[in-house]
Structures are given as structure tokens and as C-alpha cells.
Coordinates of C-alpha atoms (C1' of nucleotides) in Angstrom, one line a residue:
Chain A
M1 CA 89.0 -40.8 -1.9
T2 CA 90.7 -39.5 1.2
A3 CA 88.5 -39.4 4.3
V4 CA 88.6 -36.3 6.2
F5 CA 87.7 -38.1 9.4
S6 CA 89.5 -41.3 10.2
H7 CA 87.8 -44.4 11.4
G8 CA 85.3 -43.7 14.1
R9 CA 86.2 -40.1 14.5
L10 CA 83.2 -38.7 12.7
R11 CA 80.8 -40.1 15.2
L12 CA 82.9 -38.8 18.0
Y13 CA 82.7 -35.4 16.5
L14 CA 79.0 -35.7 15.9
L15 CA 78.6 -36.6 19.6
K16 CA 80.7 -33.5 20.5
L17 CA 78.4 -31.2 18.4
L18 CA 75.2 -32.7 19.9
D19 CA 76.8 -32.3 23.4
D20 CA 76.6 -28.5 22.7
G21 CA 72.8 -28.8 22.2
P22 CA 70.1 -30.6 20.2
K23 CA 70.5 -30.2 16.5
H24 CA 68.9 -31.7 13.3
G25 CA 70.9 -33.4 10.6
Y26 CA 71.0 -30.6 8.2
E27 CA 72.3 -28.2 11.0
L28 CA 75.2 -30.6 11.8
I29 CA 76.2 -30.7 8.1
R30 CA 76.2 -26.8 8.2
L31 CA 78.2 -26.7 11.5
L32 CA 80.8 -29.1 10.1
E33 CA 81.0 -27.0 6.9
D34 CA 81.6 -23.8 9.1
R35 CA 84.1 -25.7 11.2
F36 CA 86.1 -26.4 7.9
L37 CA 85.6 -22.8 6.7
G38 CA 83.5 -24.1 3.8
L39 CA 86.4 -26.2 2.5
Y40 CA 84.7 -29.5 3.5
A41 CA 81.1 -30.4 4.0
P42 CA 80.0 -33.9 4.8
S43 CA 77.2 -35.2 2.4
A44 CA 73.8 -36.0 3.9
G45 CA 74.6 -39.6 3.0
T46 CA 77.4 -39.4 5.5
I47 CA 75.7 -37.8 8.4
Y48 CA 72.3 -39.4 8.5
P49 CA 73.4 -43.0 8.5
R50 CA 75.8 -42.1 11.3
L51 CA 73.1 -40.5 13.3
Q52 CA 70.9 -43.5 12.8
R53 CA 73.7 -45.8 14.0
L54 CA 74.4 -43.6 17.0
E55 CA 70.7 -43.9 17.9
V56 CA 70.7 -47.6 17.6
E57 CA 73.6 -47.7 20.0
G58 CA 71.7 -45.5 22.4
L59 CA 74.2 -42.6 22.3
V60 CA 71.7 -40.2 20.8
T61 CA 68.0 -39.9 20.6
H62 CA 65.8 -38.0 18.3
T63 CA 62.4 -36.2 18.5
A64 CA 60.3 -35.2 15.4
A65 CA 59.8 -31.4 15.3
G66 CA 58.3 -29.6 12.4
G67 CA 59.1 -32.3 9.9
R68 CA 62.7 -32.5 11.2
K69 CA 64.5 -35.0 13.3
V70 CA 66.1 -33.1 16.1
Y71 CA 68.9 -35.2 17.6
E72 CA 70.0 -35.0 21.2
I73 CA 72.9 -36.7 23.0
T74 CA 72.0 -39.2 25.7
E75 CA 73.7 -39.9 28.9
G76 CA 75.3 -42.9 27.2
G77 CA 76.7 -40.5 24.5
R78 CA 78.1 -38.1 27.2
A79 CA 79.7 -41.1 28.8
E80 CA 81.5 -42.0 25.6
L81 CA 82.6 -38.3 25.1
R82 CA 84.1 -38.4 28.7
Q83 CA 85.7 -41.7 27.9
R84 CA 87.3 -40.5 24.7
A85 CA 88.0 -37.0 25.9
D86 CA 91.8 -37.3 24.9
E87 CA 90.9 -38.6 21.5
L88 CA 88.4 -35.7 21.0
A89 CA 91.2 -33.2 22.0
T90 CA 93.6 -34.8 19.4
L91 CA 90.7 -34.7 16.8
E92 CA 90.1 -30.9 17.4
T93 CA 93.9 -30.3 17.0
D94 CA 94.0 -32.3 13.8
I95 CA 90.9 -30.5 12.5
T96 CA 92.5 -27.1 13.1
A97 CA 95.6 -28.2 11.3
S98 CA 93.5 -29.7 8.4
V99 CA 91.7 -26.3 8.0
Q100 CA 95.0 -24.5 7.9
D101 CA 96.3 -27.0 5.2
L102 CA 93.1 -26.7 3.1
S103 CA 93.3 -22.9 3.3
A104 CA 96.9 -23.0 2.0
L105 CA 95.9 -25.3 -0.7
A106 CA 93.1 -22.9 -1.8
G107 CA 95.6 -20.2 -1.8
E108 CA 97.9 -22.2 -4.1
I109 CA 95.1 -23.0 -6.4
Q110 CA 94.2 -19.3 -6.5
T111 CA 97.7 -18.4 -7.4
E112 CA 97.7 -21.1 -10.1
V113 CA 94.4 -19.8 -11.6
R114 CA 95.9 -16.3 -11.6
G115 CA 99.1 -17.5 -13.2
S116 CA 97.1 -19.3 -15.9
V117 CA 95.0 -16.3 -16.7
R118 CA 98.2 -14.1 -16.6
D119 CA 99.9 -16.5 -19.1
L120 CA 96.8 -16.3 -21.4
K121 CA 96.8 -12.6 -21.4
R122 CA 100.4 -12.5 -22.2
E123 CA 100.0 -14.9 -25.1
L124 CA 97.0 -12.9 -26.3
R125 CA 99.0 -9.7 -26.3
E126 CA 101.9 -11.4 -28.1
A127 CA 99.5 -12.7 -30.6
A128 CA 98.1 -9.4 -31.2
R129 CA 101.5 -7.8 -31.5
Q130 CA 102.6 -10.4 -34.1
T131 CA 99.3 -9.8 -36.0
R132 CA 100.0 -6.1 -36.1
Q133 CA 103.6 -6.9 -37.0
T134 CA 102.5 -9.2 -39.9
R135 CA 100.3 -6.5 -41.3
W136 CA 103.3 -4.1 -41.6
D137 CA 105.8 -6.7 -42.9
R138 CA 103.8 -7.8 -45.9
P139 CA 101.4 -6.2 -48.2
V140 CA 97.9 -6.9 -47.2
P141 CA 94.6 -6.3 -48.8
P142 CA 92.6 -3.5 -47.4
P143 CA 91.3 -4.3 -44.0
A144 CA 87.8 -5.7 -43.9
P145 CA 85.3 -3.3 -42.3
G146 CA 84.8 -4.2 -38.6
P147 CA 86.1 -3.4 -35.1
A148 CA 89.7 -2.8 -34.7
A149 CA 91.8 -5.5 -32.8
S150 CA 92.8 -3.3 -29.9
P151 CA 89.4 -2.4 -28.4
L152 CA 88.5 -6.1 -28.7
L153 CA 91.7 -7.2 -27.0
T154 CA 91.0 -4.5 -24.3
E155 CA 87.5 -6.0 -23.8
F156 CA 89.0 -9.5 -23.5
D157 CA 91.5 -8.3 -21.1
Q158 CA 88.8 -6.7 -18.9
R159 CA 86.7 -9.8 -19.0
L160 CA 89.7 -12.0 -18.0
A161 CA 90.5 -9.5 -15.1
A162 CA 86.8 -9.6 -13.9
F163 CA 86.9 -13.3 -13.9
T164 CA 90.1 -13.5 -11.9
M165 CA 88.6 -11.2 -9.3
E166 CA 85.5 -13.2 -9.3
V167 CA 87.4 -16.4 -8.6
G168 CA 89.6 -14.7 -6.1
G169 CA 86.5 -13.3 -4.3
L170 CA 84.9 -16.7 -4.1
V171 CA 88.2 -18.2 -2.7
R172 CA 88.5 -15.5 0.0
A173 CA 84.9 -16.1 0.9
H174 CA 85.5 -19.8 1.1
R175 CA 82.7 -20.5 -1.2
L176 CA 84.8 -22.8 -3.4
S177 CA 85.7 -26.3 -2.4
D178 CA 89.3 -27.5 -3.4
N179 CA 87.5 -30.0 -5.8
Q180 CA 85.6 -27.3 -7.4
L181 CA 88.7 -25.3 -7.8
R182 CA 90.6 -28.3 -9.3
T183 CA 87.7 -28.7 -11.7
A184 CA 87.8 -25.0 -12.6
I185 CA 91.6 -25.3 -13.3
R186 CA 90.9 -28.3 -15.6
V187 CA 88.2 -26.5 -17.5
L188 CA 90.5 -23.4 -17.7
D189 CA 93.3 -25.5 -19.0
G190 CA 91.0 -27.0 -21.6
A191 CA 89.8 -23.5 -22.7
L192 CA 93.4 -22.3 -22.8
D193 CA 94.4 -25.2 -25.1
G194 CA 91.5 -24.3 -27.3
L195 CA 92.4 -20.7 -27.5
R196 CA 96.1 -21.6 -28.2
R197 CA 95.0 -23.7 -31.2
L198 CA 92.9 -20.9 -32.4
L199 CA 95.7 -18.5 -32.2
R200 CA 98.3 -20.6 -34.1
Chain B
dG1 C1' 43.7 -14.1 -4.4
dG2 C1' 45.0 -18.3 -6.8
dC3 C1' 48.0 -20.9 -9.6
dT4 C1' 52.5 -22.3 -11.2
dA5 C1' 57.4 -22.7 -11.4
dC6 C1' 61.4 -22.7 -9.0
dA7 C1' 64.7 -22.9 -5.2
dC8 C1' 66.0 -24.5 -1.0
dC9 C1' 65.7 -27.7 3.0
dA10 C1' 65.8 -32.2 5.1
dA11 C1' 66.0 -36.9 4.6
dT12 C1' 66.6 -41.6 2.5
dC13 C1' 68.8 -45.0 -0.4
dC14 C1' 72.5 -46.9 -2.7
dA15 C1' 77.3 -47.9 -4.3
dC16 C1' 81.9 -47.6 -3.4
dA17 C1' 86.5 -47.4 -1.1
dA18 C1' 89.2 -47.6 2.9
dC19 C1' 90.0 -49.1 7.4
dC20 C1' 89.8 -52.3 11.5
Chain C
dG1 C1' 84.1 -59.5 6.5
dG2 C1' 82.0 -55.9 9.0
dT3 C1' 82.3 -51.2 9.9
dT4 C1' 83.0 -46.5 8.6
dG5 C1' 83.3 -42.5 5.6
dT6 C1' 81.9 -40.6 1.3
dG7 C1' 79.3 -38.6 -2.5
dG8 C1' 75.5 -38.8 -5.8
dA9 C1' 70.7 -39.5 -7.0
dT10 C1' 66.3 -39.0 -5.6
dT11 C1' 62.1 -37.7 -3.0
dG12 C1' 58.9 -34.9 -0.3
dG13 C1' 58.0 -30.7 2.1
dT14 C1' 58.1 -25.6 2.3
dG15 C1' 58.7 -20.9 1.1
dT16 C1' 58.6 -17.4 -2.5
dA17 C1' 58.5 -14.8 -6.7
dG18 C1' 56.0 -14.1 -10.9
dC19 C1' 52.0 -14.1 -13.6
dC20 C1' 47.1 -14.0 -14.7

DNA sequence: GGCTACACCAATCCACAACC
DNA sequence: GGTTGTGGATTGGTGTAGCC
């Protein structure tokens, strides 16, 4: 597991966010998610222990409000921010670069998903063409009653296209993490393999 | 209006891996 | 070895939609 924040940088960034104003834990998670355009969001198990640790060190303090713990930076926390201003500037630069990298990766995965769907559609068309060809080449018993192959293929085509658009929309809206996309690709690959076996 | 089911929010605990 | 970052499981509170 590759850490997004290197050693000691998450706490620095939490101090930076709290320097903008008091916030509760969940709000900090959402802010980080927004900062990374939805491509990364720290889990609660990451944020709350850090906040507790910062409080023990006297860098933040919290007040209970409406069942929530609202954290606020202390003068000690601001002093650390001033002391590590250069490191914070570097961190901001790194985060900006990371967001660009993650966006590029999402784009690559999107292209890969589209490519896989395109391959599947091409193989289905080819399979349908061969099926039709086979029917012409050798005598076949009278076709069983039922829907013709073409309308079904069209429907299949439409569903694949709709799914491609759906995935593309989610990626553009940054509502899919790279891990989710990787999982989607693995699932899709499995489905493609199953369909290929079916078509053989 | 009251009850129930469900979704979401907020927080805690725990285990694990990587870093210093 | 201690610290830090991470994600998952879990819990408790709250709001809301649906049903009677």
C-alpha cells in the first residue's frame, strides 16, 4: 500500500486545514477528498487517530458541538505551521502534482475500459457474422421460433454503449477512485473471458 | 400521527505495512 | 522499536421516506 502522504505530512496538512478554521473530523475527510478531486479520501481510521495525537501534543483542541468534535488549531499548532512553512509549500506542490498524475491515470483506465468494451463489441459482431455465415454454408434445420439475432445484438450493443457512457460519466465527475476502476476492469475482464468461452 | 426500515454521518477500534 | 499512514469493521446518532 503506497501512502499518499509521506511520514509526518498528513498531520502537517491537517494543521493547515484547521488553520483555515475549526472543523470536525468528517469535514476534514471531505476537504481532503475535494483537494484530491475525489481520487483519494483518507479513511476515518486515518484522520481521527491523527487528530487525537495532535490534541495530545497540544497542537489542536476540540470542543463538543451537536454530538460532533469540532477541532481547532492552537497557538502551538500555528507555531509548528510557521516553523514548517517551507515543508508545507513543498507539500502543496506535491499534492497538486499527485492530483494531476491521478487524473491522468483515471483517463488511462477510462480509455482501457472503453477499449475492452470496443473489443468485446467487435468480437460479438464477428461471432454474429460467422453464425450467419455458417447458416448459409451448410444445410440447417428450420430456425427455431424466437427473436432474430440482429435485434438482440443491437440491444446488446446499446447496453454496452450505455455502460461505457455511464463509466465515462463517473470518471469525468471524479466519482470513481482508481482502485474502484481497477476492480471494475478486473470484473470486466472476467466477464469478457466468460463471454468469449460462451462464443466459442 | 406513530412506527419501521433505511441511508447517511461521525466516531472508535483494530490490524497491517512502511517509514524513521 | 516506535511512529505514522491506511483501510475495514463496527457502533451510535440522526434524518427521512414509506406504510398503516
